[in-house]
PDB file of C-alpha atoms in Angstrom:
ATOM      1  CA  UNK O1102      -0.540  16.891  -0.354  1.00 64.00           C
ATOM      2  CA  UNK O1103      -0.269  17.018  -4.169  1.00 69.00           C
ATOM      3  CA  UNK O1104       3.574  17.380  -4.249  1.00 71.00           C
ATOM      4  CA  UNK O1105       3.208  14.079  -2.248  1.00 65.00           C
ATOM      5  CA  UNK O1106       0.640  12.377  -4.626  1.00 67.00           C
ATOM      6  CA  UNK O1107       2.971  13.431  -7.369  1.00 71.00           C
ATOM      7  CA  UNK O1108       6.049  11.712  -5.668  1.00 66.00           C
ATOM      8  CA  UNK O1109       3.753   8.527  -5.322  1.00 69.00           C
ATOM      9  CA  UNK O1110       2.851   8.687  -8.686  1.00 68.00           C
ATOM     10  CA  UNK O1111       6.527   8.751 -10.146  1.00 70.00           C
ATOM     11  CA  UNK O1112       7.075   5.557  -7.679  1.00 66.00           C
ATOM     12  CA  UNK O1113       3.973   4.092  -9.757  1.00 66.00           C
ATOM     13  CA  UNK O1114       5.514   4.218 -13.055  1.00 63.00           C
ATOM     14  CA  UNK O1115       8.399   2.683 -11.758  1.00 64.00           C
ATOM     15  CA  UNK O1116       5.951  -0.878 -11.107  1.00 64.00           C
ATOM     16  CA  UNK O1117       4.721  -1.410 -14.635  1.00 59.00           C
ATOM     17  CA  UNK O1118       4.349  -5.003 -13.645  1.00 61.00           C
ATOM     18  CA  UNK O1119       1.600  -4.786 -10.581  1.00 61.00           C
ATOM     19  CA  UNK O1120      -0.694  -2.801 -13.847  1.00 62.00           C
ATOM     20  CA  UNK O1121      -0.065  -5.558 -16.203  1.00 69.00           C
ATOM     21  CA  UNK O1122      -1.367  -8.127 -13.550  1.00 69.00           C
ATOM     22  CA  UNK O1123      -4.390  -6.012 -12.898  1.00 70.00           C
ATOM     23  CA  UNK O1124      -5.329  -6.025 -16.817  1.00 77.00           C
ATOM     24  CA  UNK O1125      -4.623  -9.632 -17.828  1.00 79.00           C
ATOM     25  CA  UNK O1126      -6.254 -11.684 -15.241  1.00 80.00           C
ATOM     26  CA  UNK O1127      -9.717  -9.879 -15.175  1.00 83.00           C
ATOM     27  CA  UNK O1128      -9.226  -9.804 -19.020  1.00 83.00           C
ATOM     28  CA  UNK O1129      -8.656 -13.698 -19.158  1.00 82.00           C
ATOM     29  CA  UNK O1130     -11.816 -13.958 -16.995  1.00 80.00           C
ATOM     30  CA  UNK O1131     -14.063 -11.811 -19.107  1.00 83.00           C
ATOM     31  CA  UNK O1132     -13.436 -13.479 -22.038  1.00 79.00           C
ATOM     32  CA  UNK O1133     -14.342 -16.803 -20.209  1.00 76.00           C
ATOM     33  CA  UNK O1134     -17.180 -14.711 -18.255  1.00 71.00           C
ATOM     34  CA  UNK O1135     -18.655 -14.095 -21.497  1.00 74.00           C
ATOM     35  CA  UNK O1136     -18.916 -17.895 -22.475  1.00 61.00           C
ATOM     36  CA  UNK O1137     -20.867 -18.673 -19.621  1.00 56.00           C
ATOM     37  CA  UNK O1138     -24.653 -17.860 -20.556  1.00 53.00           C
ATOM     38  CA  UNK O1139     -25.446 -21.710 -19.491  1.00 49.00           C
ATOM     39  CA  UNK O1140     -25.001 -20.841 -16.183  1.00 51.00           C
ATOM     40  CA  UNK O1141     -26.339 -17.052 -15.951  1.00 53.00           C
ATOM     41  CA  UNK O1142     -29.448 -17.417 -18.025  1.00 58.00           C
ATOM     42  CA  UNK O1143     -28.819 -14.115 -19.858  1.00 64.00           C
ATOM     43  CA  UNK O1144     -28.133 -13.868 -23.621  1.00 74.00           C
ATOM     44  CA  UNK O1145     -24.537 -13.350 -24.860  1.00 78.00           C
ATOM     45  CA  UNK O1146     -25.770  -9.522 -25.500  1.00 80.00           C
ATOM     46  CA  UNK O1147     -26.485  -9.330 -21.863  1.00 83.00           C
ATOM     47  CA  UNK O1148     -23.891 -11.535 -20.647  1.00 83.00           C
ATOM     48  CA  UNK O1149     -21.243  -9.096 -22.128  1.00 88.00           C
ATOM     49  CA  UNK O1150     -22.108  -6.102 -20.812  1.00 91.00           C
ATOM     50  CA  UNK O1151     -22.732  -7.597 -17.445  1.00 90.00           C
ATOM     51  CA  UNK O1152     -19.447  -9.307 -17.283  1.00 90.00           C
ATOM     52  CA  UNK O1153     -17.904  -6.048 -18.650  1.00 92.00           C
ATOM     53  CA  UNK O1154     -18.645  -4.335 -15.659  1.00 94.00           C
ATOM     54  CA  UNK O1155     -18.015  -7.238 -13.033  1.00 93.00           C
ATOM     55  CA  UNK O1156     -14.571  -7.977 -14.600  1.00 92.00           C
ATOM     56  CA  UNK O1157     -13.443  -4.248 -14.465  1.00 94.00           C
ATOM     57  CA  UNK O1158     -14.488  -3.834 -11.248  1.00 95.00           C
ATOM     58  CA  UNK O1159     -12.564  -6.603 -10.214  1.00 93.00           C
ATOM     59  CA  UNK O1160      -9.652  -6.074 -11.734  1.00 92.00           C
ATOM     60  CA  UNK O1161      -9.871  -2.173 -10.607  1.00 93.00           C
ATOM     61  CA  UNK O1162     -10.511  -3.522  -6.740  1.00 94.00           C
ATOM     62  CA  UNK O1163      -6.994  -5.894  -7.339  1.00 90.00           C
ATOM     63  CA  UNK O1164      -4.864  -2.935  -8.518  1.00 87.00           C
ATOM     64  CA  UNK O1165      -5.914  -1.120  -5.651  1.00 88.00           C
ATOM     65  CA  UNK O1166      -5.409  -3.833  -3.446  1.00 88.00           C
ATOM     66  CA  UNK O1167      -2.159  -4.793  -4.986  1.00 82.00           C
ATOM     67  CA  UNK O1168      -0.874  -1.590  -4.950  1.00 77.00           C
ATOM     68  CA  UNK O1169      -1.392  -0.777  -1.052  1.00 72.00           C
ATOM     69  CA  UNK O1170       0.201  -3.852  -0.334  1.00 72.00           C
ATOM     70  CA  UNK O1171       3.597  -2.086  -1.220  1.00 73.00           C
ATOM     71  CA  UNK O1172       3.288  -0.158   1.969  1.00 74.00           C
ATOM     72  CA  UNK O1173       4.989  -3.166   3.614  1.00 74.00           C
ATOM     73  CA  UNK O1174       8.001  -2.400   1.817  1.00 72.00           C
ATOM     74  CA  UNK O1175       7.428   0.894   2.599  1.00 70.00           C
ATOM     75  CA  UNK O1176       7.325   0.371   6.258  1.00 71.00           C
ATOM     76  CA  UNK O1177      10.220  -2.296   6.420  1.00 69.00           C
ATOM     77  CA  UNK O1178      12.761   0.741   4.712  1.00 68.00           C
ATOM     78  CA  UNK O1179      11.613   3.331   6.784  1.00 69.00           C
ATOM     79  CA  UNK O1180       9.499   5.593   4.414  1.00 68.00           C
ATOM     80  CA  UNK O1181       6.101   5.493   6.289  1.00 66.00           C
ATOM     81  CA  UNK O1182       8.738   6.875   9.911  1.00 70.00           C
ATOM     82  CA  UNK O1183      10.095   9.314   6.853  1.00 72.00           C
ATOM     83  CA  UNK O1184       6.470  10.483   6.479  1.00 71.00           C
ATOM     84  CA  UNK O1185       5.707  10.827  10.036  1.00 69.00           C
ATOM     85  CA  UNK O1186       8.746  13.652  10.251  1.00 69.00           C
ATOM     86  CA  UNK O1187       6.736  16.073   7.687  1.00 73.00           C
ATOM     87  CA  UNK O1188       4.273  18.315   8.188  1.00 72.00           C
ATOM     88  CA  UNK O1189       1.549  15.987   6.457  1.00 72.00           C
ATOM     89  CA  UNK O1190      -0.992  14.957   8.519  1.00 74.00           C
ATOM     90  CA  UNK O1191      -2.244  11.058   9.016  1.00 69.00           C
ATOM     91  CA  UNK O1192      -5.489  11.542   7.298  1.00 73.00           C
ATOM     92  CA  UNK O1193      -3.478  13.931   4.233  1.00 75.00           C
ATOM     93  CA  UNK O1194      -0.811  10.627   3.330  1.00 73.00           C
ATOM     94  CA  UNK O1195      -3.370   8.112   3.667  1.00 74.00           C
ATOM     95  CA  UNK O1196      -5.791   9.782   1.093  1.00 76.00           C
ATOM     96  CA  UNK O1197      -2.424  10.989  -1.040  1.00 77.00           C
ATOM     97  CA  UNK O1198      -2.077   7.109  -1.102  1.00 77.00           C
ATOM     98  CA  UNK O1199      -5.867   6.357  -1.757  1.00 77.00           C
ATOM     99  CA  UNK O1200      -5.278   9.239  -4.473  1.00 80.00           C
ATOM    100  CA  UNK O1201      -2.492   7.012  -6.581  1.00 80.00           C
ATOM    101  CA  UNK O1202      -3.874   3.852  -5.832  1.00 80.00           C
ATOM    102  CA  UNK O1203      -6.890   5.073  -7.690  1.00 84.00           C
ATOM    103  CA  UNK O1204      -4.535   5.816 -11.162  1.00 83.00           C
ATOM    104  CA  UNK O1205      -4.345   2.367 -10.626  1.00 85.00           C
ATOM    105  CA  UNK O1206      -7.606   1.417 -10.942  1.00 89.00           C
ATOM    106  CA  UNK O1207      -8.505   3.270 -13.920  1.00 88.00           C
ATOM    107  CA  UNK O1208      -5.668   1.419 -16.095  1.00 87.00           C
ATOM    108  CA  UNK O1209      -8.226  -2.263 -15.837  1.00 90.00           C
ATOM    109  CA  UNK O1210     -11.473   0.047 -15.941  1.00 94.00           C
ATOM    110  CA  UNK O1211     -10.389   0.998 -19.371  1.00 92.00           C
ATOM    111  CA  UNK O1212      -8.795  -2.178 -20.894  1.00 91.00           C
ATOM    112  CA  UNK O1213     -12.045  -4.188 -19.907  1.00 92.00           C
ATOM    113  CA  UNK O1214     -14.349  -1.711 -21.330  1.00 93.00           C
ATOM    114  CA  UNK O1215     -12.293  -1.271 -24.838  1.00 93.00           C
ATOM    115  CA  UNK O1216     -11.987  -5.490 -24.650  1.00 90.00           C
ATOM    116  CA  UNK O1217     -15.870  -5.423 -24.552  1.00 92.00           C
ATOM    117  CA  UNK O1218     -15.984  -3.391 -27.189  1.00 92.00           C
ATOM    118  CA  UNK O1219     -13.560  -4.799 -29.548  1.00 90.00           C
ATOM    119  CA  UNK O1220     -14.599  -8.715 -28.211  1.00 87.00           C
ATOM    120  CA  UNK O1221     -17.995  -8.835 -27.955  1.00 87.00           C
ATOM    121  CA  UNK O1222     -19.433  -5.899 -29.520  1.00 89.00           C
ATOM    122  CA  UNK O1223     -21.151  -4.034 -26.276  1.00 91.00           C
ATOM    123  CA  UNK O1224     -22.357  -1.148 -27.380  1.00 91.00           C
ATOM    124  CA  UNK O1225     -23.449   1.788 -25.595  1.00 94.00           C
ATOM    125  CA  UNK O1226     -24.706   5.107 -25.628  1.00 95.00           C
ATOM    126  CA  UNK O1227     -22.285   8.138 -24.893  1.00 95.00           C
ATOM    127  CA  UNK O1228     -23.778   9.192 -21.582  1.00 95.00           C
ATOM    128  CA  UNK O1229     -23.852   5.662 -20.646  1.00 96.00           C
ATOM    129  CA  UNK O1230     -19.833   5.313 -20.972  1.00 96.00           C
ATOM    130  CA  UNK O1231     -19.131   8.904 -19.362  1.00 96.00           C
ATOM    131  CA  UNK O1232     -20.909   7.661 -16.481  1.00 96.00           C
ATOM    132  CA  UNK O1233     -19.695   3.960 -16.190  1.00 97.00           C
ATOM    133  CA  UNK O1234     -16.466   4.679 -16.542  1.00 96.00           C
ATOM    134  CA  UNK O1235     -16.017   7.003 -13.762  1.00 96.00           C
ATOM    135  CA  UNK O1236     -18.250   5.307 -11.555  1.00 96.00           C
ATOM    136  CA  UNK O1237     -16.190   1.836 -11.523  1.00 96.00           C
ATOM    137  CA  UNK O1238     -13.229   4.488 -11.176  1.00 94.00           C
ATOM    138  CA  UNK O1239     -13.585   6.682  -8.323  1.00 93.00           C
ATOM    139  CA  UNK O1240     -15.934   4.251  -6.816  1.00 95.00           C
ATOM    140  CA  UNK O1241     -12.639   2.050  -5.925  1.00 94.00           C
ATOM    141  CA  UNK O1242     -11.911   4.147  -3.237  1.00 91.00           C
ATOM    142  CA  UNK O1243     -12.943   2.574  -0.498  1.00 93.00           C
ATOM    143  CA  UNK O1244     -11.028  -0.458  -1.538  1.00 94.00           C
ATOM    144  CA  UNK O1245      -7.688   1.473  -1.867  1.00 90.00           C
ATOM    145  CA  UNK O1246      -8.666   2.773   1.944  1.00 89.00           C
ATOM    146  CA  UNK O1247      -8.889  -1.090   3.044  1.00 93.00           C
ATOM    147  CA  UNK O1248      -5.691  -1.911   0.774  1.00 89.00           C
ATOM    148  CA  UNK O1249      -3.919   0.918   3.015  1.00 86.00           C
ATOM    149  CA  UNK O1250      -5.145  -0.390   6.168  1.00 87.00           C
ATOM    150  CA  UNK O1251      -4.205  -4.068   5.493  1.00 89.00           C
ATOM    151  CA  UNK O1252      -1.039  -2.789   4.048  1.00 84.00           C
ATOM    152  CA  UNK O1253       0.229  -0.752   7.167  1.00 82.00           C
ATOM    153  CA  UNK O1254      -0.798  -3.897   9.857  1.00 85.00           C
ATOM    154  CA  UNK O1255       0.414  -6.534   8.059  1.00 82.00           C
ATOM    155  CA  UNK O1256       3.622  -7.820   7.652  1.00 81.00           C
ATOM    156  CA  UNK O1257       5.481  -9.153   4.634  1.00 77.00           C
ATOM    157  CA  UNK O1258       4.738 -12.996   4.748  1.00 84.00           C
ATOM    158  CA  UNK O1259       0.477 -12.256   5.613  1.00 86.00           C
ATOM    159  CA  UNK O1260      -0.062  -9.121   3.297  1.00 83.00           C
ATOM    160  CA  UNK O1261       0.023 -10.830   0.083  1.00 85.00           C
ATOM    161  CA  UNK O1262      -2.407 -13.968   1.880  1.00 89.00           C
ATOM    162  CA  UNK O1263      -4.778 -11.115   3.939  1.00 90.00           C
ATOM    163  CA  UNK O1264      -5.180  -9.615   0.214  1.00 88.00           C
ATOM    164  CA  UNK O1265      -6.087 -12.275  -1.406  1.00 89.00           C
ATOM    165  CA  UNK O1266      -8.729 -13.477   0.774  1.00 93.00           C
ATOM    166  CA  UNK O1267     -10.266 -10.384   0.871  1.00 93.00           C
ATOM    167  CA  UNK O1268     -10.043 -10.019  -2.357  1.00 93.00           C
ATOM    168  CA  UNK O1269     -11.957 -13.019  -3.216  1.00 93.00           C
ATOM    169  CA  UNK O1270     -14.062 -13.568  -0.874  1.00 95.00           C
ATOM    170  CA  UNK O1271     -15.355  -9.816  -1.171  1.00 95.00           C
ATOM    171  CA  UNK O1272     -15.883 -10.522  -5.032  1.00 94.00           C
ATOM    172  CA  UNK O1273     -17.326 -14.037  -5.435  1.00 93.00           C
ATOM    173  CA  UNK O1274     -19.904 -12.628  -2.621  1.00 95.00           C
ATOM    174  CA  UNK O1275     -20.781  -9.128  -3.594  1.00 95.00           C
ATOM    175  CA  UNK O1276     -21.210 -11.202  -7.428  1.00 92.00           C
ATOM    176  CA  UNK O1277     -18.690  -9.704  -9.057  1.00 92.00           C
ATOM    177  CA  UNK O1278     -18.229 -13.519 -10.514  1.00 88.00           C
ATOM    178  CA  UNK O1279     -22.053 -14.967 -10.916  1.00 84.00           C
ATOM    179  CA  UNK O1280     -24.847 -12.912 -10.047  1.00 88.00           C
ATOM    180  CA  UNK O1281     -26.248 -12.813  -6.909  1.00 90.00           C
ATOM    181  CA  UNK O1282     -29.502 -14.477  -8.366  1.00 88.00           C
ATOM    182  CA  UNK O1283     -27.281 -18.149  -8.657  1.00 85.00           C
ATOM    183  CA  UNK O1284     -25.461 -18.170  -5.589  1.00 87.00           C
ATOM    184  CA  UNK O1285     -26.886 -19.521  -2.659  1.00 90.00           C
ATOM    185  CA  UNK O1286     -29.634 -17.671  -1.055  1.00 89.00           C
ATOM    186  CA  UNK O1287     -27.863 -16.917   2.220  1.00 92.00           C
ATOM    187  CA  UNK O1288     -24.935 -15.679   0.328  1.00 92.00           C
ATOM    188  CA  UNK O1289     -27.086 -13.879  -1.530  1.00 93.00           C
ATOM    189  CA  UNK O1290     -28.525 -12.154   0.902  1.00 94.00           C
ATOM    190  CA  UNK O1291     -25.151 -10.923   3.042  1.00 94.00           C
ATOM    191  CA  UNK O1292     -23.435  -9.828  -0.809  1.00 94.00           C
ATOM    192  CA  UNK O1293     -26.265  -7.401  -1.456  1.00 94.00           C
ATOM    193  CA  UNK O1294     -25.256  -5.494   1.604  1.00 96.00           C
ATOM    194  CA  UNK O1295     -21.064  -6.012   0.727  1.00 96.00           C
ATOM    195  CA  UNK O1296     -19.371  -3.046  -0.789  1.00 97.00           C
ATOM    196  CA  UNK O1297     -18.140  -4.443  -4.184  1.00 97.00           C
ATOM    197  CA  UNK O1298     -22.247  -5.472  -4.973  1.00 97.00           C
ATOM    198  CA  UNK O1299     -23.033  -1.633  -4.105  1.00 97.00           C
ATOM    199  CA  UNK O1300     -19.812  -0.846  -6.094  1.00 97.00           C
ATOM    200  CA  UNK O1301     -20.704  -2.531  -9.471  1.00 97.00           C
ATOM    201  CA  UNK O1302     -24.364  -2.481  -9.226  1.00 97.00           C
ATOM    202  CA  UNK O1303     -24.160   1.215  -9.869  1.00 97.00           C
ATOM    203  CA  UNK O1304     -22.148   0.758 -13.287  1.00 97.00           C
ATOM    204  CA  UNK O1305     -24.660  -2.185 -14.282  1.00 96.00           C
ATOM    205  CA  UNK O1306     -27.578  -0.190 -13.718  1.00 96.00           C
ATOM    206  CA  UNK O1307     -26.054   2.275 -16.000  1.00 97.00           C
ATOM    207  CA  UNK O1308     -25.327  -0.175 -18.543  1.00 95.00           C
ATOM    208  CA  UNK O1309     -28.385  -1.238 -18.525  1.00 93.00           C
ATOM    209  CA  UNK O1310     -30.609   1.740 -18.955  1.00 92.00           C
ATOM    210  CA  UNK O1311     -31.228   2.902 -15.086  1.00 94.00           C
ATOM    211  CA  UNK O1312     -29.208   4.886 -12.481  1.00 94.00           C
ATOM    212  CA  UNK O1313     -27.345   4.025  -9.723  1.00 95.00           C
ATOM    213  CA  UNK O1314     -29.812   3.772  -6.214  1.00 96.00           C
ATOM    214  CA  UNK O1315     -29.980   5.222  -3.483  1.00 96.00           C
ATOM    215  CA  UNK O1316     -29.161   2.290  -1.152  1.00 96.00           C
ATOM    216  CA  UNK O1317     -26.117   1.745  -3.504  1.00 96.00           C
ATOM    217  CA  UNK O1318     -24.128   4.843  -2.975  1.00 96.00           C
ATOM    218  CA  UNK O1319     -25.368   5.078   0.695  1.00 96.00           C
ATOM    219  CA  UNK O1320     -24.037   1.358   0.869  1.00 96.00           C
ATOM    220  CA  UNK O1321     -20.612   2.264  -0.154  1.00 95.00           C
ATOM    221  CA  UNK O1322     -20.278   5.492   1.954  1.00 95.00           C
ATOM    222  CA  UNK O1323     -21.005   3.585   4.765  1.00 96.00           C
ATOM    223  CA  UNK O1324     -18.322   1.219   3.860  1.00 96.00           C
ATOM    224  CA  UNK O1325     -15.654   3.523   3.313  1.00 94.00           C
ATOM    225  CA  UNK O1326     -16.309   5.584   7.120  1.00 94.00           C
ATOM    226  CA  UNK O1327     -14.665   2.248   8.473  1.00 94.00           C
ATOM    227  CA  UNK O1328     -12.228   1.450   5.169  1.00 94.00           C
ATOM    228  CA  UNK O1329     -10.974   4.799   6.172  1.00 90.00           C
ATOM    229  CA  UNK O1330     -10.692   4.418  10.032  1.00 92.00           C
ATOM    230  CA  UNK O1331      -8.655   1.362   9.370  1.00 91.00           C
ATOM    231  CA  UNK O1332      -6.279   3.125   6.842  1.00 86.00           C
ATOM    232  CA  UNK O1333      -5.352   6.046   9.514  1.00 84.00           C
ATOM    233  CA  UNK O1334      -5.425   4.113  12.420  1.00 89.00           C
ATOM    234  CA  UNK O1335      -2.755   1.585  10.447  1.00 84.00           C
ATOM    235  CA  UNK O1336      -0.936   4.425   9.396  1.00 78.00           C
ATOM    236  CA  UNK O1337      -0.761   5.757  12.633  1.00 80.00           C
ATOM    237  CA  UNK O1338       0.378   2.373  14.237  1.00 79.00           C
ATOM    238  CA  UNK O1339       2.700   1.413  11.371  1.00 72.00           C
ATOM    239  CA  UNK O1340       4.982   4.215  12.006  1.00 64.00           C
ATOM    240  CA  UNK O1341       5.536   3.370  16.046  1.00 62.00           C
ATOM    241  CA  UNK O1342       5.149   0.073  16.013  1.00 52.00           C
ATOM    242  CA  UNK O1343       5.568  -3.455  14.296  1.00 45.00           C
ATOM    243  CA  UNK O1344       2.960  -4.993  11.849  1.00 46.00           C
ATOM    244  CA  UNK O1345       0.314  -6.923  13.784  1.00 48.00           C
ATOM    245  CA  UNK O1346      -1.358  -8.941  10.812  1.00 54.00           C
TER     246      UNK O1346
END
């Protein structure tokens, strides 16, 4: 598998442009995130370092997302059939994809939390960025596992649609955008149990003194059994049949 994840990685490089999309719009929005204390209730302090981590989780969960869309190109030329022919397992070239998309990920992780820093002064403690950082990092894979699926069902006019609404309507309710505490209660209460609140509310408990919970990490595991059902069983059906999305 790592010969493969190399390969993927090479093909990466090669789409500077999908990286520069994840950076600037969660960038744009942090900066007007920030602004926005009117509406929280926190303090610009607090604010920032919230909004840090919201913003670079959801600009991680688009480069993921953006990235596994580009298996419908893969499929329409053939690769995916390509990748059938090798010795590589189903469950081996979805997580060699999961794998890359997660290089994508990191690229926003890091750009929000050096804008923070540079922008708005957040300032941390040492342990608290070593464990932040790789938390909103690796903790993206189950959205690259629900890119993959989407990207191997769908075809090429509903992928880019599919992702977007999933996109958004996974972050505005898991509070990725406002906390949970100002949206509607109802909303409220199904976002707490969504995979991006689990996600990010382990980096913000970091960043603000605690650790992640219990019901957090067990939240997200439970997400990903499915995120990664879909991603093989996609696979598996892209490369015998056509898209059904």
């Amino acid at each position: 598998m790592l010969p493969y994840v190399r390969l993927e990685l090479r093909r990466l490089v090669r789409m500077p442009g999908l990286l520069i999309f994840a950076v600037l719009m969660p960038l744009l929005s942090y900066l007007l995130f920030t602004n926005l204390t009117t509406v929280t209730g926190q303090d610009q302090a607090t604010a920032a370092t919230y909004a840090m981590v919201s913003m670079a989780a959801y600009g991680a969960i688009g480069a993921v997302l953006n990235y596994a869309s580009g298996l419908v190109l893969d499929r329409s030329i053939g690769w995916l059939r390509q990748l059938r022919l090798t010795p590589l397992p189903p469950v081996k070239v979805v997580l060699g994809k999961g794998v890359t998309a997660l290089a994508t990920a990191l690229v926003p992780v890091l750009a929000l939390c050096g804008a923070a820093v540079a922008v708005n002064g957040v300032s941390l403690r040492p342990g608290q960025w070593l464990a932040i950082v790789p938390l909103l990092w690796v903790g993206s894979l189950p959205f690259a596992l629900l890119g993959i699926g989407l990207g191997c069902l769908a075809t090429a006019q509903t992928v880019q649609p599919l992702n977007l609404l999933v996109y958004l309507g996974l972050s505005i309710a898991g509070g990725l955008w406002l906390p949970l505490d100002v949206l509607p209660g109802w909303l409220a209460a199904v976002g707490r149990w969504l995979p991006t609140h689990a996600y990010a509310d382990m980096a913000w408990r970091v960043a603000f003194g605690g650790a992640p919970t219990v019901t957090d990490v067990l939240t997200l595991v439970a997400w990903l059994v499915p995120f990664t059902a879909l991603a093989v069983f996609g696979y598996q059906r892209s490369t015998r049949s056509v898209a059904v999305l």
